[in-house]
Amino acid sequence: MSKQDVAGNAEVPEAQAVSESEIAVHWKEEATIYPSPEFIGQANLTDPGMFERFSLENFPECYKEYADLLDWDQYWHTTLDTSDAPCWKWFVGGRINACYNCVDRHLPKYKNKAAIHFVPEPEDEPLYAITYQELYVRVNEFAALLRDFAGLKQGDRVTLHMPMVPELPVTMLACARLGVIHSEVFGGFSGQAAADRIADSGCRVLITVDGYHRAGKMINHKVNADVACEMAEKLGQTVDKVLIWQRYPGKSVSDTPMVEGRDFIVNDVLKKYAGKRIDPVSLPAEDPLFLMYTSGTTGKPKGCQHSIGGYMAYVAGTSKYIQDIHPEDVYWCMADIGWITGHSYIVYGPLALAASTVIYEGVPTYPDAGRAWRIAERLDVNIFHTAPTTIRMLRKAGPDEPKKYNYHFKHMTTVGEPIEPEVWKWYYEVVGKGEAIIVDTWWQTETGGFLCSTVPALHPMKPGSTGPALPGIHPVIYDEDGNELKAGSGKAGNICIRNPWPGAFQTIWGDRERYVDTYYAKYCKDPNSKDWRDWPYLTGDGAMLAADGYYRILGRIDDVINVAGHRLGTKELESAALTVEDIAEAAVVPVVDEIKGRVPDVYVSLKPGFDSDEEAKRKVVAAIETTIGKIARPKNVYIVPDMPKTRSGKIMRRVLAAISNTLDIGDVMTLANPDVVEDIRVLVQGKEKVATKKGPEDIERFGDD
Ligand code: WTA
C-alpha cells in the first residue's frame, strides 16, 4: 500500500520493477482546487444524492432520469434490453425524433433566441446568429430537399464532408428529422478518406461545400468531392448525387467544374423547397442516428454506430450536469463537428438543452493569438470547451493574450488526451482567470459522451486527473489477467466500464465481430451470457485510480515504453518535460537500446523567445530525472520547430518513433504539416537518407490508435 498525504491523496511509490501487465506510475499527485460559491450557486447539479440514485443497485432504471430530459412520441417499456449482448438496446419500445428534440420543442419558448452563433474566419466578415425559428425553417427546407430531390429515406446513409459552417448542423438535423443516418467526415480529411467511409457505409449521396476559410486561405473543397466519388467508385460504391452548399449563396468560391447530372448546388435547388415543412419522422429509440468513423492511423476505420434515444438522452444529461449548460448560456466548444466531441457537445447536447452554441469557422490563432479571446469577449461566451493540444498551442502563441480581453468564463472543459498539470494551470489561471471551473472529461468516439469527469459543483478539481466516474458509470481497472487494481495501489492497468450506458455505440457498422473482439472479448466472463455483468467494456486506455477515487488516464495502453522492465507512460515523461519553462510541446517515443531494451527519445518545441540551446535540453533531462527517476533518462532530446500533427491536432508519435529508429516513415501527406517531417529527419539523422529497414513490432505499431 502506498502512503497518503493529508488531503487523502495517494503518494506515489518509488520507481519499482513491475510486471508486464502493470505500468509504473510516478506522476506526482497535485493539490486540489474547489469550485467557487458563485459557480455552485447557479449549477444544475448540486445534489450528491445523484450518485446514490445512479448506483449499480439502481442500474439500469436510473437512466430514466436522463431519458426524461427528452420529449418522446411514445414512451418506452424496457429501459435496457440485453438479449443481443453485447449489442445493448436502450429505451426499447420508445419512439422519438432527435431533430424535434433539438429544434421544434424549443419554439414555444425560445423561437427568437440564438441557437447558433456563426463566426466566419475573416474578421471583417460579420458574424451572425441563427435563431431557433430560423434553424427550424432551414432544417425543414433542407429535409424536404433530401427527401424529395435526393430521394433519401429512413435508414439510408449519407456522407457529409463538411467544415465548420452552420450548414453542417442544419444538414445533420435535417437527416435526423427523416431518420437518415448521417456520417460526417472531418472536413480537413482528404477525398480518399471520405471515399473509404462512403464505401464502408454504402452512401449514394455526398453532401459537401464549395469552399471555406482556413488560416487565411480559401480552401477549395469541391475538388475533394470529385476525388471521393472517383475513389468510392473503385471501391464499388457509386455516388449518384453530390449536394454542394455554397459558402456564399449565389456565388461560387471553387473553380472546380460541376459534373453534369451528379453535382447540384444546394442553394439553387433549395429555392424549390422554400417554405416547405416536413413532419419529424417518429423513429424507434434504438434506430441509428449517425455513424462516426474513428480516426485510426492504421487498419480500416471503424464506423461507430450511435442510437437515437440512448445517445440523445446521454448527451442531454451530460451537457446539463457536466457542461452545466443552461438555456441562457453562450456555449463555445472549439472542437470540430467532424469529431465526436462536436457531434455530442456542439450540436446534439447543447441544442437539446436550448443553448446558444458557437460555431467558429477557422483556426483559433488566426490572424493572431488573440482571436479566440476576442470571439469570447464579443459573444460574451461563458462556457468554453477545447483540447489540450489547442491549449498548448494557444499558450505557445500568446501566453498573455487572454489578459487583454474582457470575457469571463464560468466553466471550461478539456478533452481528448491527458492534460499535463503545467498546461492545466495555465488554462485555469490565465484562460479562466482563476474564475472558471475546469472539467477534464475522459471519453471516446465509441462512448458517445463523457465517462469520467468531476461534477463541476460537487468535486474539487485536480490538475492532470480526469476525476471520478460520472453518475451511472462504473469503471474497473484490470491487470492483464483480469485482477482488479484497487484505488491507491499506485499501479495502472486497463480501464474498463462494468456496465452499459445509454450513450455507448451500438456496434461497428457492418462488423459486429470486430465490435465484440475489440471492445468486449478481452475480459468477457462468458461469451454466451445475456447478462451485462459478464461484459465489461474495454476502453483500450491505461489508467490508475488514486486513493481519493480520481482516475488518471495515461493514454492508449500501447503508448508505453518498457525501459529495463519498467513500463513508463509516455504521457508522464511528456508531462515532466513540460514543467520546464522553455517548453511548449513535448512528445516521447521509444528507441531501441541494446542494454535496456527501449529508452525514451524526447522531442520538444520551444515557446517563442526561448533559445534552442544545450541548456534547454539539460533542463528537460533534469526535469524527467527528478519527476520520474533516472530510469526514465532520455537517450536524446531533440528541439524541433514543430511537432508532426494530424489534421485533428494529435501529435504523430508514430512518425517520430520511425525517425528515432531510422525506420520507414511511411506516408505523411495527410498530416497537417507534412514538411516538418523532413526537417526533423535531417535534424536527427543528418542530410543523407538512411536505408529503411523493418523495426521491432512494438516500435512499428507505436502511436497507432
Ligand atoms: C483519449 C475523444 C485523457 C483517450 C472524445 C481516449 C483522454 C481517446 C481524455 C479517445 C482525457 C480523451 N484525458 N485522455 N480527458 N479524453 N482521451 O475517440 O486515450 O477521439 O481513448 O474521443 O482520447 O479519442 P476520441
XYZ file of C-alpha atoms and ligand atoms in Angstrom:
730
model
C 0.000 0.000 0.000
C 1.180 3.488 -0.692
C 1.171 6.219 1.896
C -1.311 9.049 1.809
C -0.853 12.758 2.242
C -3.110 14.970 4.356
C -5.506 15.589 1.503
C -6.043 11.847 1.268
C -4.174 11.621 -1.990
C -2.125 8.556 -2.677
C 1.558 9.233 -2.514
C 3.397 7.966 -5.488
C 5.616 4.993 -4.849
C 9.272 4.939 -5.884
C 10.135 3.558 -9.284
C 9.745 -0.156 -8.902
C 10.072 -3.199 -11.059
C 6.624 -4.066 -12.300
C 5.223 -6.976 -14.198
C 4.403 -6.757 -17.885
C 0.775 -6.083 -17.081
C 1.355 -3.011 -14.996
C 2.580 0.430 -15.672
C 4.766 2.085 -13.104
C 3.225 5.391 -12.226
C 5.499 8.071 -10.930
C 3.356 11.077 -11.559
C 3.085 13.314 -8.514
C -0.356 13.989 -7.121
C -1.444 17.596 -7.431
C -3.257 19.703 -4.854
C -6.997 20.051 -5.377
C -8.945 23.248 -6.086
C -12.565 23.770 -5.036
C -15.314 25.306 -7.171
C -16.354 28.815 -6.194
C -19.602 29.573 -4.308
C -20.747 31.633 -7.320
C -20.456 28.627 -9.556
C -22.140 26.291 -7.097
C -24.949 28.806 -6.604
C -26.046 28.564 -10.222
C -25.129 24.967 -11.071
C -27.539 22.405 -12.499
C -26.265 19.575 -10.339
C -25.547 20.201 -6.670
C -27.169 17.137 -5.152
C -24.612 14.449 -4.234
C -27.576 12.073 -3.951
C -27.365 11.703 -7.725
C -24.549 9.183 -7.254
C -26.710 7.079 -4.970
C -29.595 7.211 -7.417
C -27.185 6.085 -10.168
C -25.509 3.318 -8.151
C -25.219 -0.179 -9.593
C -28.139 -1.308 -7.430
C -30.349 1.150 -9.272
C -29.000 0.252 -12.694
C -30.340 0.448 -15.387
C -33.578 2.119 -14.257
C -31.662 5.195 -13.053
C -31.224 6.295 -16.651
C -34.910 7.151 -16.825
C -33.755 10.460 -15.332
C -31.727 11.206 -18.479
C -34.411 9.956 -20.853
C -36.895 12.287 -19.193
C -34.881 15.263 -20.393
C -36.263 14.439 -23.848
C -39.687 14.572 -25.468
C -40.857 11.148 -26.573
C -43.512 10.451 -29.197
C -44.118 7.203 -27.414
C -42.674 6.277 -24.024
C -40.549 3.102 -23.845
C -41.373 -0.058 -21.929
C -37.883 -1.595 -21.413
C -35.009 0.517 -20.134
C -32.252 -1.902 -21.179
C -32.643 -4.943 -23.397
C -29.624 -7.260 -23.195
C -30.981 -10.123 -25.312
C -28.460 -9.436 -28.093
C -25.444 -8.948 -25.783
C -23.121 -7.096 -26.102
C -25.232 -5.020 -28.513
C -27.279 -3.195 -25.904
C -30.656 -1.650 -26.667
C -31.895 1.276 -24.613
C -35.413 2.589 -24.078
C -36.966 -0.148 -26.168
C -40.498 0.442 -27.334
C -39.931 4.195 -27.311
C -40.336 6.370 -30.378
C -38.563 9.679 -30.732
C -37.044 12.189 -33.152
C -33.673 13.818 -32.402
C -34.316 16.867 -34.608
C -37.632 17.517 -32.896
C -35.833 17.453 -29.561
C -33.149 19.896 -30.704
C -35.392 22.317 -32.593
C -39.198 22.069 -32.677
C -39.781 21.605 -28.984
C -37.935 24.829 -28.154
C -40.055 27.033 -30.404
C -42.849 27.923 -27.966
C -40.375 29.390 -25.500
C -37.206 30.142 -27.444
C -38.048 30.723 -31.105
C -36.435 34.136 -31.023
C -33.302 33.015 -29.178
C -29.945 32.304 -30.849
C -29.471 28.603 -31.485
C -26.218 29.059 -33.377
C -23.720 31.901 -33.454
C -21.628 31.653 -36.574
C -18.205 33.303 -36.569
C -16.554 33.377 -40.021
C -12.780 33.212 -40.047
C -12.201 36.527 -41.882
C -12.517 39.094 -39.143
C -14.044 41.709 -41.419
C -16.933 39.414 -42.280
C -19.851 39.947 -39.895
C -20.767 37.148 -37.544
C -24.433 36.259 -37.294
C -26.922 34.356 -35.171
C -29.448 31.780 -36.320
C -32.487 31.757 -34.051
C -34.337 28.569 -33.186
C -37.124 29.676 -35.540
C -34.642 30.232 -38.364
C -32.966 26.887 -37.648
C -36.401 25.269 -37.821
C -37.067 26.820 -41.224
C -33.682 25.893 -42.683
C -33.800 22.347 -41.378
C -37.297 21.804 -42.750
C -36.457 23.126 -46.181
C -33.312 21.070 -46.422
C -35.101 17.957 -45.138
C -37.627 18.462 -47.957
C -34.770 18.614 -50.440
C -33.151 15.479 -49.031
C -36.415 13.566 -49.213
C -37.926 14.828 -52.435
C -34.892 15.755 -54.506
C -32.233 13.318 -53.261
C -34.708 10.516 -52.576
C -33.355 9.777 -49.105
C -35.465 7.911 -46.598
C -35.321 6.347 -43.141
C -32.318 4.049 -42.711
C -30.341 5.352 -45.724
C -26.797 6.513 -45.015
C -25.443 9.765 -46.308
C -21.863 11.031 -46.124
C -21.221 14.626 -45.123
C -17.779 16.036 -45.805
C -18.206 19.482 -44.353
C -16.185 22.076 -42.450
C -17.275 24.326 -39.576
C -20.180 26.187 -41.150
C -23.777 26.380 -39.874
C -24.924 24.345 -42.878
C -23.327 21.344 -41.197
C -25.668 21.188 -38.183
C -28.561 22.115 -40.490
C -27.662 19.085 -42.617
C -27.262 16.768 -39.632
C -30.581 17.841 -38.144
C -32.374 17.515 -41.487
C -31.091 13.935 -41.739
C -32.174 13.244 -38.172
C -35.627 14.617 -38.983
C -36.053 11.988 -41.692
C -34.293 9.101 -39.955
C -31.474 9.262 -42.499
C -28.195 8.139 -40.880
C -25.521 10.789 -41.317
C -21.840 10.013 -41.453
C -19.837 13.209 -41.185
C -16.213 13.036 -42.277
C -13.930 15.694 -40.793
C -13.654 18.500 -43.366
C -9.859 18.504 -43.223
C -9.692 14.878 -44.331
C -8.828 14.000 -47.893
C -11.194 12.876 -50.641
C -9.682 9.410 -50.243
C -10.633 9.283 -46.558
C -14.167 10.306 -47.494
C -14.243 7.596 -50.170
C -13.289 4.858 -47.700
C -16.134 5.922 -45.443
C -18.619 6.318 -48.316
C -17.836 2.786 -49.457
C -17.926 1.270 -45.981
C -21.320 2.740 -45.160
C -22.823 2.387 -48.644
C -23.725 6.012 -49.338
C -25.003 7.152 -52.691
C -25.295 10.809 -51.702
C -22.414 13.046 -50.637
C -23.055 16.440 -49.085
C -20.257 18.976 -49.155
C -19.389 22.670 -49.576
C -17.664 24.508 -52.397
C -15.060 26.048 -50.100
C -14.275 27.601 -46.735
C -11.795 29.830 -44.977
C -8.917 28.264 -43.104
C -5.799 30.035 -41.785
C -6.316 32.974 -44.121
C -6.824 30.880 -47.254
C -9.935 29.983 -49.187
C -9.852 26.198 -49.348
C -11.266 24.651 -52.498
C -13.239 21.779 -51.006
C -15.318 20.784 -54.035
C -12.234 19.173 -55.516
C -12.238 16.632 -52.670
C -15.743 15.553 -53.637
C -14.509 14.627 -57.118
C -11.704 12.537 -55.646
C -14.109 10.953 -53.154
C -16.568 9.917 -55.876
C -13.844 8.557 -58.111
C -12.184 6.508 -55.370
C -15.531 5.308 -53.965
C -16.412 4.040 -57.435
C -13.210 1.988 -57.428
C -14.231 0.574 -54.077
C -17.545 -0.472 -55.618
C -19.765 2.330 -54.352
C -21.379 4.740 -56.812
C -22.229 8.214 -55.618
C -25.069 9.437 -57.788
C -25.658 12.813 -56.201
C -23.264 15.365 -54.769
C -25.035 18.204 -52.973
C -22.860 21.289 -52.659
C -23.602 24.078 -50.205
C -22.109 27.381 -51.263
C -20.048 29.248 -48.684
C -21.555 32.432 -50.139
C -25.023 31.604 -51.537
C -25.295 32.589 -55.177
C -21.550 32.833 -55.680
C -19.110 30.002 -56.161
C -15.732 30.057 -54.425
C -14.477 26.969 -56.247
C -13.490 26.829 -59.901
C -13.636 23.032 -59.999
C -16.146 22.155 -62.724
C -19.540 20.678 -61.864
C -20.248 17.139 -63.065
C -23.431 17.257 -65.098
C -26.227 15.175 -63.606
C -24.279 14.385 -60.441
C -23.376 17.710 -58.830
C -26.034 20.120 -57.580
C -25.746 23.474 -55.845
C -27.886 23.185 -52.742
C -28.621 26.885 -52.620
C -30.180 26.734 -56.121
C -32.195 23.573 -55.556
C -33.423 24.839 -52.179
C -35.434 27.604 -53.856
C -37.939 24.970 -54.907
C -38.464 23.965 -51.281
C -38.883 27.429 -49.798
C -41.444 27.375 -47.007
C -41.707 23.561 -47.007
C -42.379 21.852 -43.692
C -41.646 18.191 -43.088
C -43.046 16.356 -40.079
C -40.298 14.803 -37.965
C -40.404 11.048 -38.528
C -41.244 9.159 -35.358
C -38.458 6.591 -35.024
C -37.685 3.623 -32.798
C -35.347 4.755 -29.997
C -32.760 2.167 -30.945
C -32.558 3.147 -34.642
C -29.154 4.613 -35.602
C -28.791 8.398 -35.547
C -25.327 8.602 -37.094
C -22.044 6.881 -37.822
C -18.773 8.362 -36.655
C -15.644 6.785 -38.014
C -12.763 6.633 -35.573
C -9.550 8.134 -36.797
C -7.368 5.046 -36.587
C -3.975 5.624 -38.169
C -3.793 2.035 -39.401
C -6.382 -0.503 -40.407
C -9.852 0.136 -41.707
C -11.634 2.966 -39.887
C -14.390 1.785 -37.582
C -17.865 3.186 -38.167
C -19.186 3.664 -34.651
C -22.964 3.430 -34.800
C -24.845 5.623 -32.343
C -28.524 5.289 -31.469
C -31.194 7.961 -31.334
C -32.820 7.521 -27.920
C -29.902 6.374 -25.788
C -27.399 8.746 -27.349
C -29.684 11.771 -27.130
C -30.567 11.019 -23.506
C -26.906 10.668 -22.601
C -25.652 13.797 -24.339
C -28.543 15.860 -22.988
C -27.877 14.617 -19.449
C -24.124 15.103 -19.544
C -24.427 18.521 -21.222
C -26.735 19.572 -18.438
C -24.846 18.178 -15.459
C -21.198 18.185 -16.521
C -21.155 21.069 -19.017
C -23.607 22.897 -16.760
C -25.465 24.274 -19.769
C -28.491 26.483 -19.144
C -30.569 27.937 -21.987
C -29.220 31.422 -21.250
C -25.572 30.376 -21.578
C -23.369 31.179 -24.558
C -21.509 27.988 -25.076
C -18.417 27.629 -27.224
C -16.883 24.271 -27.908
C -13.900 24.911 -30.144
C -13.683 21.302 -31.350
C -14.659 20.424 -34.906
C -18.100 18.982 -35.576
C -16.267 16.400 -37.682
C -15.259 14.630 -34.446
C -17.438 13.044 -31.797
C -16.879 15.991 -29.453
C -18.550 18.257 -31.967
C -21.475 15.902 -32.549
C -22.201 15.440 -28.860
C -21.135 18.774 -27.439
C -21.527 21.358 -30.209
C -24.676 20.056 -31.849
C -26.864 17.463 -30.152
C -26.255 18.081 -26.423
C -26.368 21.885 -26.355
C -29.267 22.149 -28.813
C -31.273 19.557 -26.873
C -30.974 21.967 -23.937
C -31.872 25.074 -25.991
C -28.434 26.623 -25.504
C -26.732 29.050 -27.885
C -23.833 27.193 -29.448
C -20.928 28.936 -31.174
C -19.526 27.685 -34.454
C -16.195 29.184 -35.464
C -15.038 28.517 -38.998
C -11.307 28.915 -38.660
C -8.170 28.349 -36.652
C -8.050 29.790 -33.128
C -4.806 31.694 -33.736
C -5.850 33.386 -36.979
C -4.983 36.151 -37.651
C -3.188 36.337 -34.290
C -3.022 34.741 -30.882
C -5.816 36.943 -29.523
C -8.533 35.768 -31.899
C -10.151 33.166 -29.658
C -10.368 35.637 -26.788
C -11.823 38.384 -28.995
C -14.580 35.976 -30.018
C -15.203 35.097 -26.378
C -15.403 38.789 -25.467
C -17.594 39.741 -28.398
C -20.188 36.990 -27.844
C -19.832 37.044 -24.069
C -19.153 33.328 -24.074
C -19.397 31.868 -20.587
C -18.744 28.163 -21.220
C -15.601 27.221 -23.116
C -14.555 23.781 -24.293
C -11.342 22.711 -26.001
C -8.500 20.178 -26.079
C -5.017 20.106 -24.516
C -3.355 20.329 -27.930
C -5.189 23.603 -28.578
C -4.470 24.875 -25.101
C -0.748 24.204 -25.622
C -0.898 25.923 -28.992
C -2.640 28.981 -27.547
C -0.194 29.098 -24.668
C 2.724 28.906 -27.058
C 1.348 31.554 -29.414
C 0.256 34.077 -26.815
C 0.758 33.205 -23.167
C -0.547 36.589 -22.000
C -3.221 37.243 -24.632
C -6.277 36.260 -22.553
C -5.499 39.067 -20.087
C -6.112 41.651 -22.790
C -9.757 40.723 -23.295
C -12.752 41.275 -21.133
C -14.503 37.933 -21.113
C -15.457 35.772 -18.162
C -15.910 32.024 -18.292
C -17.789 30.227 -15.565
C -16.848 26.824 -16.892
C -14.150 25.299 -19.088
C -13.657 21.798 -20.442
C -10.615 19.900 -21.573
C -10.976 16.736 -23.608
C -9.120 14.405 -25.895
C -5.872 13.494 -24.205
C -4.328 13.693 -20.781
C -3.518 17.294 -19.908
C -0.193 17.996 -18.236
C -0.596 19.778 -14.888
C 1.578 22.660 -16.148
C -0.757 23.248 -19.062
C -3.827 22.765 -16.853
C -2.579 25.518 -14.567
C -2.145 27.978 -17.432
C -5.657 27.106 -18.624
C -7.014 27.679 -15.131
C -5.105 30.808 -14.184
C -4.720 32.634 -17.488
C -7.561 31.497 -19.751
C -10.051 31.015 -16.926
C -8.663 33.998 -14.972
C -8.940 31.887 -11.839
C -12.747 32.263 -12.075
C -13.787 29.285 -14.167
C -14.055 25.721 -13.007
C -12.413 23.120 -15.237
C -13.762 19.697 -16.067
C -11.318 17.211 -17.573
C -13.655 14.912 -19.450
C -12.421 11.484 -20.437
C -14.342 9.561 -23.088
C -14.178 8.226 -26.640
C -15.893 8.238 -30.018
C -17.318 4.883 -29.023
C -18.789 6.080 -25.740
C -20.959 8.884 -27.149
C -20.455 11.061 -24.086
C -18.314 11.588 -21.010
C -17.258 8.650 -18.842
C -15.143 10.357 -16.196
C -15.080 13.945 -15.021
C -15.581 15.886 -11.863
C -19.160 17.090 -11.396
C -18.330 20.779 -11.505
C -20.209 21.966 -8.417
C -19.600 18.837 -6.367
C -15.981 17.799 -6.722
C -12.714 19.653 -6.343
C -10.516 19.791 -9.441
C -7.199 18.008 -9.566
C -4.849 19.058 -12.388
C -3.959 16.137 -14.618
C -6.673 13.833 -13.260
C -9.925 13.363 -15.074
C -11.785 12.815 -11.794
C -14.271 10.203 -10.625
C -16.637 8.383 -12.940
C -19.883 10.085 -13.923
C -23.100 9.074 -12.183
C -24.129 5.723 -13.639
C -20.660 4.871 -14.993
C -18.858 2.138 -13.042
C -15.251 1.679 -14.133
C -12.876 -1.043 -13.093
C -9.133 -1.305 -13.733
C -7.895 -4.785 -14.600
C -4.390 -6.120 -14.973
C -3.597 -8.470 -17.853
C -5.077 -11.434 -16.001
C -8.311 -9.725 -15.064
C -7.379 -8.988 -11.446
C -8.805 -5.749 -10.188
C -6.329 -2.975 -9.348
C -7.734 -1.122 -6.394
C -7.725 2.564 -5.520
C -4.413 3.797 -4.174
C -2.435 0.804 -5.409
C -0.177 3.140 -7.356
C -0.442 0.780 -10.296
C -2.116 1.280 -13.607
C -3.879 -1.172 -15.843
C -6.636 -1.464 -18.431
C -9.581 0.704 -17.561
C -12.936 -0.895 -18.404
C -16.541 0.016 -17.700
C -18.537 -2.641 -15.867
C -21.949 -1.620 -17.102
C -23.577 -0.455 -20.336
C -24.811 3.154 -20.524
C -27.199 4.820 -22.965
C -24.561 6.828 -24.870
C -22.470 3.799 -25.830
C -22.229 2.929 -29.520
C -24.334 0.016 -30.643
C -21.845 -1.738 -32.895
C -19.273 -1.120 -35.614
C -21.208 -0.544 -38.808
C -21.362 -3.846 -40.671
C -18.800 -5.559 -38.449
C -20.280 -6.919 -35.256
C -17.434 -9.408 -34.891
C -14.836 -6.655 -34.772
C -17.012 -4.799 -32.252
C -17.116 -7.797 -29.934
C -13.429 -8.655 -30.439
C -12.091 -5.153 -29.942
C -14.183 -3.976 -27.023
C -15.569 -6.963 -25.174
C -13.637 -10.165 -25.839
C -10.689 -9.492 -23.532
C -12.459 -9.605 -20.178
C -15.749 -11.268 -21.143
C -16.704 -13.783 -18.490
C -18.980 -15.878 -20.688
C -19.455 -15.239 -24.413
C -22.924 -16.786 -24.326
C -24.136 -14.682 -21.451
C -27.044 -12.275 -21.821
C -26.165 -10.624 -18.521
C -24.442 -7.265 -18.871
C -22.337 -8.074 -15.761
C -20.374 -10.546 -17.868
C -19.384 -7.981 -20.488
C -17.021 -5.280 -19.215
C -16.306 -2.702 -21.924
C -12.569 -2.401 -22.730
C -11.643 1.205 -23.416
C -8.069 0.464 -24.524
C -6.724 3.156 -22.222
C -4.318 2.710 -19.353
C -5.360 4.349 -16.106
C -4.790 4.343 -12.415
C -7.103 5.096 -9.554
C -5.851 7.284 -6.716
C -6.926 6.653 -3.150
C -9.328 9.593 -3.380
C -11.297 7.984 -6.219
C -9.898 10.135 -9.019
C -8.837 8.426 -12.217
C -5.689 9.400 -14.024
C -5.678 8.411 -17.679
C -2.274 7.515 -19.068
C -3.309 7.254 -22.693
C -3.705 4.315 -25.004
C -2.426 1.120 -23.493
C 0.034 0.711 -26.348
C 1.670 4.086 -25.685
C 4.047 2.762 -23.099
C 7.794 2.376 -23.170
C 9.300 -0.594 -21.486
C 12.654 0.547 -20.117
C 14.508 -2.293 -18.487
C 11.282 -3.886 -17.348
C 9.648 -0.648 -16.290
C 6.671 0.307 -18.326
C 6.744 4.087 -18.492
C 3.721 6.015 -19.672
C 4.850 8.349 -22.435
C 2.442 10.935 -21.070
C 4.245 11.022 -17.767
C 7.534 11.834 -19.434
C 5.956 14.463 -21.629
C 4.353 15.996 -18.623
C 7.694 16.173 -16.845
C 9.305 17.853 -19.864
C 6.531 20.430 -19.845
C 7.408 21.561 -16.354
C 10.434 23.254 -17.950
C 9.538 26.844 -18.629
C 11.032 26.920 -22.128
C 8.966 24.022 -23.440
C 5.768 24.442 -25.436
C 5.149 20.855 -26.555
C 6.754 17.508 -25.885
C 6.470 14.067 -27.459
C 8.173 10.946 -26.223
C 8.854 7.827 -28.294
C 10.744 4.584 -27.665
C 14.126 3.990 -29.255
C 15.838 0.625 -29.329
C 18.658 0.302 -26.817
C 20.987 -2.646 -26.599
C 21.044 -2.787 -22.845
C 17.708 -1.500 -21.663
C 15.562 -2.760 -24.496
C 13.851 0.542 -25.034
C 14.707 4.029 -23.884
C 12.804 7.255 -24.412
C 13.670 9.805 -27.060
C 12.201 13.205 -26.288
C 11.100 15.726 -28.885
C 10.306 19.225 -27.695
C 9.325 22.510 -29.255
C 10.070 25.778 -27.514
C 7.949 28.766 -26.639
C 8.735 31.901 -28.643
C 11.649 33.851 -27.179
C 13.449 30.817 -25.782
C 16.777 29.746 -27.192
C 17.289 26.403 -28.764
C 20.434 25.531 -26.855
C 22.059 22.750 -24.858
C 20.810 24.343 -21.653
C 17.163 23.722 -22.586
C 17.953 20.082 -23.299
C 19.737 19.699 -19.968
C 16.716 21.136 -18.178
C 14.431 18.602 -19.842
C 16.660 15.717 -18.785
C 16.831 17.070 -15.244
C 13.050 17.503 -15.062
C 12.453 13.924 -16.187
C 15.031 12.560 -13.793
C 13.605 14.417 -10.840
C 9.934 13.747 -11.595
C 10.245 10.135 -12.630
C 13.735 8.926 -11.891
C 16.978 8.038 -13.607
C 15.293 5.006 -15.119
C 13.465 7.387 -17.451
C 16.555 9.289 -18.564
C 16.100 10.124 -22.249
C 18.590 8.897 -24.801
C 18.234 12.111 -26.807
C 16.389 15.371 -26.501
C 15.652 16.996 -29.843
C 14.467 20.572 -30.172
C 12.189 20.712 -33.199
C 10.458 23.654 -34.903
C 7.036 21.961 -34.646
C 5.545 18.526 -33.996
C 4.170 16.470 -36.888
C 0.409 16.559 -36.343
C -2.767 15.059 -37.713
C -5.427 17.393 -39.004
C -7.185 16.997 -35.673
C -4.084 18.185 -33.834
C -2.839 14.905 -32.401
C 0.951 14.598 -32.367
C 2.011 11.747 -34.675
C 4.315 9.864 -32.340
C 4.496 7.061 -34.893
C 6.396 9.362 -37.268
C 8.811 10.470 -34.559
C 9.366 6.851 -33.495
C 10.198 5.954 -37.094
C 12.706 8.816 -37.274
C 14.333 7.911 -33.955
C 14.731 4.307 -35.045
C 15.603 5.051 -38.706
C 12.595 3.139 -39.949
C 10.473 3.820 -42.973
C 8.439 6.915 -42.117
C 5.532 5.943 -44.351
C 3.010 8.270 -45.889
C 2.827 11.633 -44.144
C 0.880 13.574 -46.747
C -2.320 13.512 -44.691
C -0.633 15.374 -41.843
C -1.446 18.994 -41.130
C 2.244 19.895 -41.608
C 3.982 17.195 -43.706
C 7.010 19.401 -44.459
C 8.221 19.448 -40.890
C 8.840 15.693 -41.030
C 11.841 16.007 -43.356
C 13.251 18.866 -41.248
C 13.084 16.672 -38.173
C 14.559 13.704 -40.011
C 17.565 15.760 -41.106
C 17.969 17.102 -37.578
C 18.033 13.589 -36.123
C 19.661 11.529 -38.866
C 21.631 14.074 -40.885
C 21.165 15.036 -44.509
C 21.801 11.668 -46.038
C 18.795 9.364 -46.247
C 19.449 6.218 -44.253
C 18.338 2.968 -45.788
C 14.981 1.976 -44.312
C 14.539 -1.304 -42.559
C 11.862 -3.105 -40.626
C 11.783 -2.485 -36.900
C 10.575 -4.396 -33.887
C 6.815 -4.790 -33.725
C 6.207 -2.551 -30.724
C 8.038 0.293 -32.435
C 6.335 -0.236 -35.775
C 2.977 -0.122 -34.029
C 3.890 2.710 -31.682
C 1.449 5.580 -31.675
C -1.195 3.804 -33.732
C -4.708 4.064 -32.440
C -8.013 9.987 -25.056
C -12.379 11.989 -27.954
C -7.009 11.657 -21.097
C -8.124 8.559 -24.575
C -13.536 12.368 -27.022
C -9.298 8.035 -25.362
C -8.287 11.355 -22.974
C -9.133 8.739 -26.682
C -9.239 12.288 -22.494
C -10.435 8.877 -27.422
C -8.975 12.925 -21.234
C -9.918 11.505 -24.388
N -7.846 12.572 -20.582
N -7.193 11.054 -22.276
N -9.769 13.852 -20.716
N -10.232 12.358 -23.402
N -8.737 10.907 -24.162
O -12.218 8.763 -29.854
O -6.940 7.868 -24.910
O -11.119 10.969 -30.484
O -9.307 6.640 -25.508
O -12.625 10.747 -28.496
O -8.594 10.019 -26.344
O -10.308 9.726 -28.536
P -11.573 10.041 -29.438
